[in-house]
């Protein structure tokens, strides 16, 4: 990235620098308090392993390949930039090849890479103060951020955000920290106990990216159409789909990408809903105030922080993320009620037993399909 001829499509270093410069400072804590929070989160992450395994009946011995890292907001930014760089590499290479063959492509690449780096940094600065924890599935190891040596990811716990939210909700901090760890440990268990899940998700994501238009004029046209739709500029004759409820991210996709996105949405709804179901299922035995925490946390999720926050959530598709928690948890709860935990765990048998987007909304259809075929 030091020369025009070698410029990347995204200036990743600039993205990190922009995000770390713009991200809001965390809550005020003393050095001793910070050390105590970090130590407690590490203890809770360790204790959550057995709680989650016992409740889900998903045994795994491979969690040692997925380190637990307690990070600050800047650390979360660096980890996610490394993940983005890894997963987006095939698409960016393709776009760079196309741009390099066009007149002035090298110069445009240098300028565009810096612009994109700044934009990505701004987005990450917004998200860095909101994420409590994250299981990074596609996490390459870096000098400061280790990851699983054999394809395992890493579990991130963002300490300043956890402290900020527990104070905002006015809940027991020790209970809240364990509650968050239970959710994130469930994600780690999902991927360590289901060996094919990571490769399946990566394949779907790469298929999605492979369908991306690399012609700049085509992309601009799709963005223009999306903006018109979001502004209510489309006539009824132009389409009968409910595009008014879609994010900008969804609106710029091709029909093939929308099919892939539907499958990805179903999988993510399953994973997030399962984690919510587990954290609340384990909760009463080990988190005394789980009822109060859940009620206050749900209220916080629903209202957002401000009008700007709500607008950005809709534009970026984060409202869809909130629906994934809700719809996925309902699916898991309904299936467990019908066929028990072992019956639900058939969902992890193969990609063919994952629920479709329609089945997430109608759990009985999944039960009929998977259990009738299995029986």
mmCIF file of C-alpha atoms in Angstrom:
data_model
loop_
_atom_site.group_PDB
_atom_site.id
_atom_site.type_symbol
_atom_site.label_atom_id
_atom_site.label_comp_id
_atom_site.label_asym_id
_atom_site.label_seq_id
_atom_site.Cartn_x
_atom_site.Cartn_y
_atom_site.Cartn_z
ATOM 1 C CA UNK A 1 0.000 0.000 0.000
ATOM 2 C CA UNK A 2 3.033 2.277 -0.112
ATOM 3 C CA UNK A 3 2.963 2.577 -3.902
ATOM 4 C CA UNK A 4 0.157 3.258 -6.342
ATOM 5 C CA UNK A 5 0.908 0.169 -8.393
ATOM 6 C CA UNK A 6 0.534 -2.077 -5.333
ATOM 7 C CA UNK A 7 -2.458 -0.332 -3.801
ATOM 8 C CA UNK A 8 -5.100 -2.577 -2.266
ATOM 9 C CA UNK A 9 -8.826 -2.081 -2.724
ATOM 10 C CA UNK A 10 -9.097 -1.270 0.984
ATOM 11 C CA UNK A 11 -6.436 0.520 3.001
ATOM 12 C CA UNK A 12 -6.774 -1.730 6.039
ATOM 13 C CA UNK A 13 -4.243 0.170 8.131
ATOM 14 C CA UNK A 14 -6.158 3.382 7.537
ATOM 15 C CA UNK A 15 -9.394 1.612 8.537
ATOM 16 C CA UNK A 16 -7.859 0.640 11.880
ATOM 17 C CA UNK A 17 -6.389 4.102 12.431
ATOM 18 C CA UNK A 18 -9.688 5.809 11.592
ATOM 19 C CA UNK A 19 -11.755 3.563 13.839
ATOM 20 C CA UNK A 20 -9.451 3.810 16.826
ATOM 21 C CA UNK A 21 -9.313 7.594 16.458
ATOM 22 C CA UNK A 22 -13.095 8.013 16.218
ATOM 23 C CA UNK A 23 -14.315 5.385 18.684
ATOM 24 C CA UNK A 24 -15.752 6.799 21.868
ATOM 25 C CA UNK A 25 -13.811 6.300 25.108
ATOM 26 C CA UNK A 26 -15.049 3.591 27.427
ATOM 27 C CA UNK A 27 -16.460 4.079 30.919
ATOM 28 C CA UNK A 28 -14.181 5.444 33.602
ATOM 29 C CA UNK A 29 -12.614 2.702 35.709
ATOM 30 C CA UNK A 30 -9.506 2.588 37.819
ATOM 31 C CA UNK A 31 -6.612 0.356 36.897
ATOM 32 C CA UNK A 32 -7.471 -2.048 39.710
ATOM 33 C CA UNK A 33 -11.118 -2.156 38.615
ATOM 34 C CA UNK A 34 -10.098 -2.881 35.037
ATOM 35 C CA UNK A 35 -7.860 -5.737 36.145
ATOM 36 C CA UNK A 36 -10.656 -7.184 38.275
ATOM 37 C CA UNK A 37 -13.135 -7.038 35.355
ATOM 38 C CA UNK A 38 -10.710 -8.776 33.010
ATOM 39 C CA UNK A 39 -9.953 -11.497 35.556
ATOM 40 C CA UNK A 40 -13.634 -12.107 36.266
ATOM 41 C CA UNK A 41 -14.544 -12.318 32.567
ATOM 42 C CA UNK A 42 -11.838 -14.918 32.057
ATOM 43 C CA UNK A 43 -13.143 -16.962 35.007
ATOM 44 C CA UNK A 44 -16.711 -16.749 33.739
ATOM 45 C CA UNK A 45 -15.675 -17.733 30.230
ATOM 46 C CA UNK A 46 -14.013 -20.844 31.641
ATOM 47 C CA UNK A 47 -16.913 -21.792 33.902
ATOM 48 C CA UNK A 48 -19.398 -21.244 31.079
ATOM 49 C CA UNK A 49 -17.892 -24.135 29.105
ATOM 50 C CA UNK A 50 -19.289 -26.825 31.390
ATOM 51 C CA UNK A 51 -22.614 -25.027 31.896
ATOM 52 C CA UNK A 52 -23.205 -24.801 28.139
ATOM 53 C CA UNK A 53 -22.056 -28.346 27.373
ATOM 54 C CA UNK A 54 -24.272 -29.792 30.093
ATOM 55 C CA UNK A 55 -27.361 -27.847 29.008
ATOM 56 C CA UNK A 56 -26.969 -28.295 25.233
ATOM 57 C CA UNK A 57 -25.593 -31.867 25.367
ATOM 58 C CA UNK A 58 -23.094 -30.799 22.698
ATOM 59 C CA UNK A 59 -19.870 -32.383 23.845
ATOM 60 C CA UNK A 60 -16.574 -31.116 22.444
ATOM 61 C CA UNK A 61 -12.954 -31.320 23.458
ATOM 62 C CA UNK A 62 -11.695 -28.774 20.935
ATOM 63 C CA UNK A 63 -12.314 -25.498 22.751
ATOM 64 C CA UNK A 64 -8.579 -25.289 23.499
ATOM 65 C CA UNK A 65 -8.164 -24.404 19.818
ATOM 66 C CA UNK A 66 -10.253 -21.254 20.272
ATOM 67 C CA UNK A 67 -8.659 -18.817 22.714
ATOM 68 C CA UNK A 68 -10.687 -16.415 24.851
ATOM 69 C CA UNK A 69 -9.463 -12.815 24.564
ATOM 70 C CA UNK A 70 -10.659 -9.950 26.759
ATOM 71 C CA UNK A 71 -10.149 -6.828 24.648
ATOM 72 C CA UNK A 72 -10.852 -3.107 24.626
ATOM 73 C CA UNK A 73 -12.645 -1.320 21.783
ATOM 74 C CA UNK A 74 -9.464 -0.797 19.770
ATOM 75 C CA UNK A 75 -8.641 -4.488 20.145
ATOM 76 C CA UNK A 76 -12.077 -5.420 18.813
ATOM 77 C CA UNK A 77 -11.477 -3.167 15.798
ATOM 78 C CA UNK A 78 -8.106 -4.763 15.022
ATOM 79 C CA UNK A 79 -9.541 -8.266 15.331
ATOM 80 C CA UNK A 80 -12.443 -7.530 13.004
ATOM 81 C CA UNK A 81 -10.297 -5.826 10.395
ATOM 82 C CA UNK A 82 -8.131 -8.957 10.312
ATOM 83 C CA UNK A 83 -11.275 -11.073 9.881
ATOM 84 C CA UNK A 84 -12.697 -8.846 7.133
ATOM 85 C CA UNK A 85 -9.387 -8.920 5.305
ATOM 86 C CA UNK A 86 -9.381 -12.711 5.358
ATOM 87 C CA UNK A 87 -12.959 -13.365 4.272
ATOM 88 C CA UNK A 88 -13.108 -10.600 1.642
ATOM 89 C CA UNK A 89 -9.769 -11.402 0.004
ATOM 90 C CA UNK A 90 -11.167 -13.418 -2.977
ATOM 91 C CA UNK A 91 -13.680 -10.683 -3.836
ATOM 92 C CA UNK A 92 -11.183 -7.828 -3.464
ATOM 93 C CA UNK A 93 -8.604 -9.664 -5.568
ATOM 94 C CA UNK A 94 -11.172 -10.046 -8.327
ATOM 95 C CA UNK A 95 -12.146 -6.394 -8.156
ATOM 96 C CA UNK A 96 -8.520 -5.314 -8.133
ATOM 97 C CA UNK A 97 -7.751 -7.381 -11.233
ATOM 98 C CA UNK A 98 -10.637 -5.764 -13.089
ATOM 99 C CA UNK A 99 -9.680 -2.264 -11.968
ATOM 100 C CA UNK A 100 -6.011 -2.804 -12.822
ATOM 101 C CA UNK A 101 -6.870 -3.579 -16.447
ATOM 102 C CA UNK A 102 -8.791 -0.320 -16.908
ATOM 103 C CA UNK A 103 -7.209 3.038 -17.869
ATOM 104 C CA UNK A 104 -6.082 4.861 -14.737
ATOM 105 C CA UNK A 105 -7.039 1.858 -12.633
ATOM 106 C CA UNK A 106 -3.908 1.961 -10.468
ATOM 107 C CA UNK A 107 -4.453 5.588 -9.506
ATOM 108 C CA UNK A 108 -8.133 4.994 -8.832
ATOM 109 C CA UNK A 109 -7.169 1.978 -6.738
ATOM 110 C CA UNK A 110 -4.874 4.015 -4.529
ATOM 111 C CA UNK A 111 -7.444 6.737 -3.970
ATOM 112 C CA UNK A 112 -10.378 4.343 -3.649
ATOM 113 C CA UNK A 113 -8.523 2.171 -1.165
ATOM 114 C CA UNK A 114 -8.034 5.107 1.170
ATOM 115 C CA UNK A 115 -11.634 6.278 0.809
ATOM 116 C CA UNK A 116 -12.912 2.773 1.530
ATOM 117 C CA UNK A 117 -10.505 2.479 4.453
ATOM 118 C CA UNK A 118 -11.899 5.639 6.013
ATOM 119 C CA UNK A 119 -15.496 4.513 5.433
ATOM 120 C CA UNK A 120 -14.843 1.093 6.961
ATOM 121 C CA UNK A 121 -13.103 2.747 9.902
ATOM 122 C CA UNK A 122 -16.125 4.992 10.509
ATOM 123 C CA UNK A 123 -18.440 1.980 10.473
ATOM 124 C CA UNK A 124 -16.234 0.025 12.873
ATOM 125 C CA UNK A 125 -16.006 2.996 15.248
ATOM 126 C CA UNK A 126 -19.807 2.967 15.450
ATOM 127 C CA UNK A 127 -19.974 -0.763 16.131
ATOM 128 C CA UNK A 128 -16.970 -0.960 18.464
ATOM 129 C CA UNK A 129 -18.842 0.643 21.355
ATOM 130 C CA UNK A 130 -21.870 -1.650 20.984
ATOM 131 C CA UNK A 131 -20.562 -5.217 20.748
ATOM 132 C CA UNK A 132 -20.369 -7.062 24.073
ATOM 133 C CA UNK A 133 -18.802 -10.247 22.794
ATOM 134 C CA UNK A 134 -18.156 -12.082 19.572
ATOM 135 C CA UNK A 135 -17.063 -15.492 18.395
ATOM 136 C CA UNK A 136 -14.817 -14.795 15.415
ATOM 137 C CA UNK A 137 -15.256 -17.763 13.117
ATOM 138 C CA UNK A 138 -12.829 -16.686 10.391
ATOM 139 C CA UNK A 139 -10.055 -15.265 12.521
ATOM 140 C CA UNK A 140 -6.458 -15.393 11.266
ATOM 141 C CA UNK A 141 -3.882 -15.182 14.047
ATOM 142 C CA UNK A 142 -1.983 -11.920 14.359
ATOM 143 C CA UNK A 143 0.938 -10.862 16.518
ATOM 144 C CA UNK A 144 -1.348 -9.371 19.175
ATOM 145 C CA UNK A 145 -4.463 -11.506 18.644
ATOM 146 C CA UNK A 146 -3.950 -15.293 18.645
ATOM 147 C CA UNK A 147 -6.473 -17.610 17.046
ATOM 148 C CA UNK A 148 -7.003 -21.325 16.743
ATOM 149 C CA UNK A 149 -4.075 -23.043 15.037
ATOM 150 C CA UNK A 150 -6.198 -25.672 13.271
ATOM 151 C CA UNK A 151 -9.004 -23.587 11.833
ATOM 152 C CA UNK A 152 -10.512 -22.604 15.155
ATOM 153 C CA UNK A 153 -11.569 -19.024 15.740
ATOM 154 C CA UNK A 154 -11.342 -16.904 18.843
ATOM 155 C CA UNK A 155 -13.815 -15.627 21.396
ATOM 156 C CA UNK A 156 -13.703 -11.890 22.104
ATOM 157 C CA UNK A 157 -15.153 -10.247 25.200
ATOM 158 C CA UNK A 158 -15.188 -6.436 24.973
ATOM 159 C CA UNK A 159 -14.662 -5.407 28.585
ATOM 160 C CA UNK A 160 -15.473 -1.650 28.397
ATOM 161 C CA UNK A 161 -18.758 -2.310 26.606
ATOM 162 C CA UNK A 162 -19.808 -4.931 29.140
ATOM 163 C CA UNK A 163 -19.088 -2.520 31.994
ATOM 164 C CA UNK A 164 -20.918 0.290 30.201
ATOM 165 C CA UNK A 165 -24.079 -1.765 29.658
ATOM 166 C CA UNK A 166 -24.185 -3.276 33.145
ATOM 167 C CA UNK A 167 -24.008 0.253 34.571
ATOM 168 C CA UNK A 168 -26.601 1.580 32.153
ATOM 169 C CA UNK A 169 -29.026 -1.236 33.011
ATOM 170 C CA UNK A 170 -28.226 -1.008 36.729
ATOM 171 C CA UNK A 171 -27.949 -4.778 37.110
ATOM 172 C CA UNK A 172 -25.688 -6.975 39.198
ATOM 173 C CA UNK A 173 -22.333 -6.748 37.390
ATOM 174 C CA UNK A 174 -21.159 -10.248 38.335
ATOM 175 C CA UNK A 175 -24.392 -11.832 37.083
ATOM 176 C CA UNK A 176 -24.364 -9.771 33.900
ATOM 177 C CA UNK A 177 -20.789 -10.711 33.034
ATOM 178 C CA UNK A 178 -21.534 -14.409 33.434
ATOM 179 C CA UNK A 179 -24.744 -14.028 31.403
ATOM 180 C CA UNK A 180 -22.811 -12.485 28.508
ATOM 181 C CA UNK A 181 -20.168 -15.225 28.705
ATOM 182 C CA UNK A 182 -22.844 -17.915 28.489
ATOM 183 C CA UNK A 183 -24.085 -16.452 25.200
ATOM 184 C CA UNK A 184 -20.638 -16.231 23.641
ATOM 185 C CA UNK A 185 -19.558 -19.630 24.941
ATOM 186 C CA UNK A 186 -22.606 -21.117 23.218
ATOM 187 C CA UNK A 187 -21.295 -19.794 19.900
ATOM 188 C CA UNK A 188 -17.886 -21.288 20.581
ATOM 189 C CA UNK A 189 -19.532 -24.621 21.408
ATOM 190 C CA UNK A 190 -21.593 -24.518 18.208
ATOM 191 C CA UNK A 191 -18.501 -24.301 16.033
ATOM 192 C CA UNK A 192 -16.238 -26.620 18.009
ATOM 193 C CA UNK A 193 -18.884 -29.339 18.387
ATOM 194 C CA UNK A 194 -20.095 -29.145 14.761
ATOM 195 C CA UNK A 195 -16.965 -29.548 12.602
ATOM 196 C CA UNK A 196 -18.665 -28.896 9.240
ATOM 197 C CA UNK A 197 -20.378 -25.662 10.305
ATOM 198 C CA UNK A 198 -17.451 -23.319 9.710
ATOM 199 C CA UNK A 199 -16.739 -24.628 6.210
ATOM 200 C CA UNK A 200 -20.430 -24.510 5.340
ATOM 201 C CA UNK A 201 -20.742 -20.883 6.390
ATOM 202 C CA UNK A 202 -17.551 -19.931 4.597
ATOM 203 C CA UNK A 203 -18.813 -21.601 1.429
ATOM 204 C CA UNK A 204 -22.091 -19.694 1.569
ATOM 205 C CA UNK A 205 -20.302 -16.400 2.177
ATOM 206 C CA UNK A 206 -17.881 -16.977 -0.689
ATOM 207 C CA UNK A 207 -20.775 -17.897 -2.982
ATOM 208 C CA UNK A 208 -22.489 -14.671 -1.949
ATOM 209 C CA UNK A 209 -19.356 -12.619 -2.629
ATOM 210 C CA UNK A 210 -18.756 -14.470 -5.896
ATOM 211 C CA UNK A 211 -22.075 -13.158 -7.207
ATOM 212 C CA UNK A 212 -21.073 -9.566 -6.476
ATOM 213 C CA UNK A 213 -20.976 -7.292 -9.498
ATOM 214 C CA UNK A 214 -17.492 -5.916 -10.023
ATOM 215 C CA UNK A 215 -18.460 -3.376 -12.655
ATOM 216 C CA UNK A 216 -18.522 0.004 -10.851
ATOM 217 C CA UNK A 217 -21.351 1.356 -13.018
ATOM 218 C CA UNK A 218 -23.528 -1.650 -12.206
ATOM 219 C CA UNK A 219 -22.890 -1.221 -8.487
ATOM 220 C CA UNK A 220 -23.686 2.497 -8.675
ATOM 221 C CA UNK A 221 -26.925 1.738 -10.498
ATOM 222 C CA UNK A 222 -27.977 -0.726 -7.810
ATOM 223 C CA UNK A 223 -27.170 1.796 -5.092
ATOM 224 C CA UNK A 224 -29.233 4.420 -6.923
ATOM 225 C CA UNK A 225 -32.217 2.049 -7.174
ATOM 226 C CA UNK A 226 -31.837 1.145 -3.501
ATOM 227 C CA UNK A 227 -31.785 4.789 -2.457
ATOM 228 C CA UNK A 228 -34.930 5.485 -4.499
ATOM 229 C CA UNK A 229 -36.698 2.545 -2.901
ATOM 230 C CA UNK A 230 -35.730 3.590 0.613
ATOM 231 C CA UNK A 231 -36.976 7.089 -0.162
ATOM 232 C CA UNK A 232 -40.286 5.758 -1.472
ATOM 233 C CA UNK A 233 -39.445 6.687 -5.050
ATOM 234 C CA UNK A 234 -40.502 3.414 -6.656
ATOM 235 C CA UNK A 235 -43.952 2.996 -8.069
ATOM 236 C CA UNK A 236 -46.166 0.039 -7.191
ATOM 237 C CA UNK A 237 -45.814 -1.290 -10.715
ATOM 238 C CA UNK A 238 -42.059 -1.716 -10.344
ATOM 239 C CA UNK A 239 -42.271 -4.563 -7.871
ATOM 240 C CA UNK A 240 -44.487 -6.283 -5.345
ATOM 241 C CA UNK A 241 -41.825 -7.273 -2.826
ATOM 242 C CA UNK A 242 -41.803 -5.629 0.554
ATOM 243 C CA UNK A 243 -38.621 -3.657 -0.077
ATOM 244 C CA UNK A 244 -39.588 -0.896 2.291
ATOM 245 C CA UNK A 245 -38.490 -3.068 5.195
ATOM 246 C CA UNK A 246 -35.099 -3.946 3.747
ATOM 247 C CA UNK A 247 -31.776 -2.411 4.558
ATOM 248 C CA UNK A 248 -29.529 -0.780 1.998
ATOM 249 C CA UNK A 249 -27.282 -3.839 2.238
ATOM 250 C CA UNK A 250 -30.115 -6.126 1.110
ATOM 251 C CA UNK A 251 -31.432 -3.843 -1.593
ATOM 252 C CA UNK A 252 -28.208 -3.735 -3.580
ATOM 253 C CA UNK A 253 -28.007 -7.519 -3.946
ATOM 254 C CA UNK A 254 -28.636 -9.566 -7.060
ATOM 255 C CA UNK A 255 -31.447 -12.176 -7.133
ATOM 256 C CA UNK A 256 -28.883 -14.979 -6.698
ATOM 257 C CA UNK A 257 -27.412 -13.217 -3.700
ATOM 258 C CA UNK A 258 -30.844 -12.836 -2.137
ATOM 259 C CA UNK A 259 -31.304 -16.610 -2.256
ATOM 260 C CA UNK A 260 -27.961 -17.121 -0.547
ATOM 261 C CA UNK A 261 -28.767 -14.353 1.925
ATOM 262 C CA UNK A 262 -32.019 -16.128 2.841
ATOM 263 C CA UNK A 263 -30.055 -19.273 3.714
ATOM 264 C CA UNK A 264 -27.472 -17.291 5.664
ATOM 265 C CA UNK A 265 -30.222 -15.451 7.524
ATOM 266 C CA UNK A 266 -31.763 -18.771 8.563
ATOM 267 C CA UNK A 267 -28.414 -20.097 9.832
ATOM 268 C CA UNK A 268 -27.616 -16.912 11.725
ATOM 269 C CA UNK A 269 -31.105 -16.871 13.242
ATOM 270 C CA UNK A 270 -30.523 -20.426 14.431
ATOM 271 C CA UNK A 271 -27.105 -19.634 15.936
ATOM 272 C CA UNK A 272 -28.164 -16.412 17.654
ATOM 273 C CA UNK A 273 -31.490 -17.785 18.842
ATOM 274 C CA UNK A 274 -29.823 -20.913 20.184
ATOM 275 C CA UNK A 275 -27.335 -18.774 22.132
ATOM 276 C CA UNK A 276 -30.143 -16.681 23.631
ATOM 277 C CA UNK A 277 -32.096 -19.832 24.522
ATOM 278 C CA UNK A 278 -29.064 -21.367 26.219
ATOM 279 C CA UNK A 279 -28.060 -18.267 28.178
ATOM 280 C CA UNK A 280 -31.570 -18.013 29.593
ATOM 281 C CA UNK A 281 -31.907 -21.763 30.106
ATOM 282 C CA UNK A 282 -28.682 -22.017 32.068
ATOM 283 C CA UNK A 283 -29.318 -18.687 33.764
ATOM 284 C CA UNK A 284 -31.683 -19.583 36.622
ATOM 285 C CA UNK A 285 -29.216 -22.077 38.086
ATOM 286 C CA UNK A 286 -26.100 -19.897 37.935
ATOM 287 C CA UNK A 287 -27.306 -16.299 37.361
ATOM 288 C CA UNK A 288 -29.724 -15.384 40.166
ATOM 289 C CA UNK A 289 -30.911 -12.136 38.556
ATOM 290 C CA UNK A 290 -31.308 -13.513 35.024
ATOM 291 C CA UNK A 291 -34.983 -12.463 34.840
ATOM 292 C CA UNK A 292 -34.215 -8.831 35.603
ATOM 293 C CA UNK A 293 -31.228 -8.809 33.240
ATOM 294 C CA UNK A 294 -33.216 -10.271 30.346
ATOM 295 C CA UNK A 295 -36.117 -7.851 30.765
ATOM 296 C CA UNK A 296 -33.894 -4.772 30.916
ATOM 297 C CA UNK A 297 -31.665 -5.986 28.097
ATOM 298 C CA UNK A 298 -34.608 -6.645 25.801
ATOM 299 C CA UNK A 299 -35.911 -3.147 26.439
ATOM 300 C CA UNK A 300 -32.500 -1.733 25.586
ATOM 301 C CA UNK A 301 -32.315 -3.743 22.361
ATOM 302 C CA UNK A 302 -35.759 -2.595 21.290
ATOM 303 C CA UNK A 303 -35.414 1.121 21.833
ATOM 304 C CA UNK A 304 -31.868 1.791 20.587
ATOM 305 C CA UNK A 305 -29.819 4.668 21.911
ATOM 306 C CA UNK A 306 -31.101 7.550 19.769
ATOM 307 C CA UNK A 307 -32.761 8.483 16.499
ATOM 308 C CA UNK A 308 -29.358 8.453 14.819
ATOM 309 C CA UNK A 309 -28.656 5.027 16.276
ATOM 310 C CA UNK A 310 -31.993 3.716 15.013
ATOM 311 C CA UNK A 311 -31.407 5.162 11.534
ATOM 312 C CA UNK A 312 -27.962 3.601 11.301
ATOM 313 C CA UNK A 313 -29.263 0.276 12.566
ATOM 314 C CA UNK A 314 -31.868 0.200 9.806
ATOM 315 C CA UNK A 315 -29.457 1.329 7.091
ATOM 316 C CA UNK A 316 -26.841 -1.259 8.058
ATOM 317 C CA UNK A 317 -29.342 -4.053 8.540
ATOM 318 C CA UNK A 318 -28.792 -4.290 12.300
ATOM 319 C CA UNK A 319 -32.550 -4.381 12.864
ATOM 320 C CA UNK A 320 -32.490 -7.656 10.959
ATOM 321 C CA UNK A 321 -29.878 -8.849 13.460
ATOM 322 C CA UNK A 322 -32.297 -8.121 16.301
ATOM 323 C CA UNK A 323 -35.012 -10.094 14.514
ATOM 324 C CA UNK A 324 -32.590 -13.009 14.242
ATOM 325 C CA UNK A 325 -32.280 -13.162 18.020
ATOM 326 C CA UNK A 326 -36.043 -13.077 18.471
ATOM 327 C CA UNK A 327 -37.104 -15.399 15.658
ATOM 328 C CA UNK A 328 -34.277 -17.846 16.238
ATOM 329 C CA UNK A 329 -34.993 -18.125 19.953
ATOM 330 C CA UNK A 330 -38.669 -18.827 19.217
ATOM 331 C CA UNK A 331 -37.673 -21.542 16.751
ATOM 332 C CA UNK A 332 -35.328 -23.260 19.206
ATOM 333 C CA UNK A 333 -37.789 -23.039 22.064
ATOM 334 C CA UNK A 334 -40.641 -24.451 19.968
ATOM 335 C CA UNK A 335 -38.542 -27.365 18.669
ATOM 336 C CA UNK A 336 -37.203 -28.255 22.125
ATOM 337 C CA UNK A 337 -40.761 -28.158 23.483
ATOM 338 C CA UNK A 338 -41.869 -30.619 20.774
ATOM 339 C CA UNK A 339 -38.966 -33.077 20.526
ATOM 340 C CA UNK A 340 -36.623 -32.289 23.439
ATOM 341 C CA UNK A 341 -33.004 -31.182 23.395
ATOM 342 C CA UNK A 342 -31.722 -34.358 21.720
ATOM 343 C CA UNK A 343 -34.391 -33.986 19.051
ATOM 344 C CA UNK A 344 -33.414 -30.390 18.477
ATOM 345 C CA UNK A 345 -29.744 -31.357 18.188
ATOM 346 C CA UNK A 346 -30.510 -33.146 14.936
ATOM 347 C CA UNK A 347 -30.221 -29.660 13.478
ATOM 348 C CA UNK A 348 -26.429 -30.090 13.693
ATOM 349 C CA UNK A 349 -26.350 -33.342 11.675
ATOM 350 C CA UNK A 350 -25.521 -31.801 8.284
ATOM 351 C CA UNK A 351 -26.267 -28.724 6.151
ATOM 352 C CA UNK A 352 -29.416 -30.525 4.981
ATOM 353 C CA UNK A 353 -30.868 -30.496 8.496
ATOM 354 C CA UNK A 354 -30.417 -26.767 9.005
ATOM 355 C CA UNK A 355 -33.731 -24.901 9.004
ATOM 356 C CA UNK A 356 -34.775 -22.822 6.034
ATOM 357 C CA UNK A 357 -35.849 -19.235 6.480
ATOM 358 C CA UNK A 358 -39.484 -20.380 6.179
ATOM 359 C CA UNK A 359 -38.951 -23.091 8.800
ATOM 360 C CA UNK A 360 -37.505 -20.572 11.250
ATOM 361 C CA UNK A 361 -40.946 -18.952 11.167
ATOM 362 C CA UNK A 362 -42.732 -22.357 11.251
ATOM 363 C CA UNK A 363 -40.762 -24.720 13.522
ATOM 364 C CA UNK A 364 -43.339 -27.501 13.127
ATOM 365 C CA UNK A 365 -42.408 -27.733 9.438
ATOM 366 C CA UNK A 366 -38.772 -28.372 10.354
ATOM 367 C CA UNK A 367 -39.788 -31.004 12.896
ATOM 368 C CA UNK A 368 -41.970 -32.722 10.314
ATOM 369 C CA UNK A 369 -39.245 -32.702 7.661
ATOM 370 C CA UNK A 370 -36.246 -33.714 9.749
ATOM 371 C CA UNK A 371 -37.865 -36.088 12.227
ATOM 372 C CA UNK A 372 -40.125 -37.818 9.719
ATOM 373 C CA UNK A 373 -37.126 -38.420 7.463
ATOM 374 C CA UNK A 374 -34.938 -39.507 10.359
ATOM 375 C CA UNK A 375 -37.554 -41.838 11.794
#
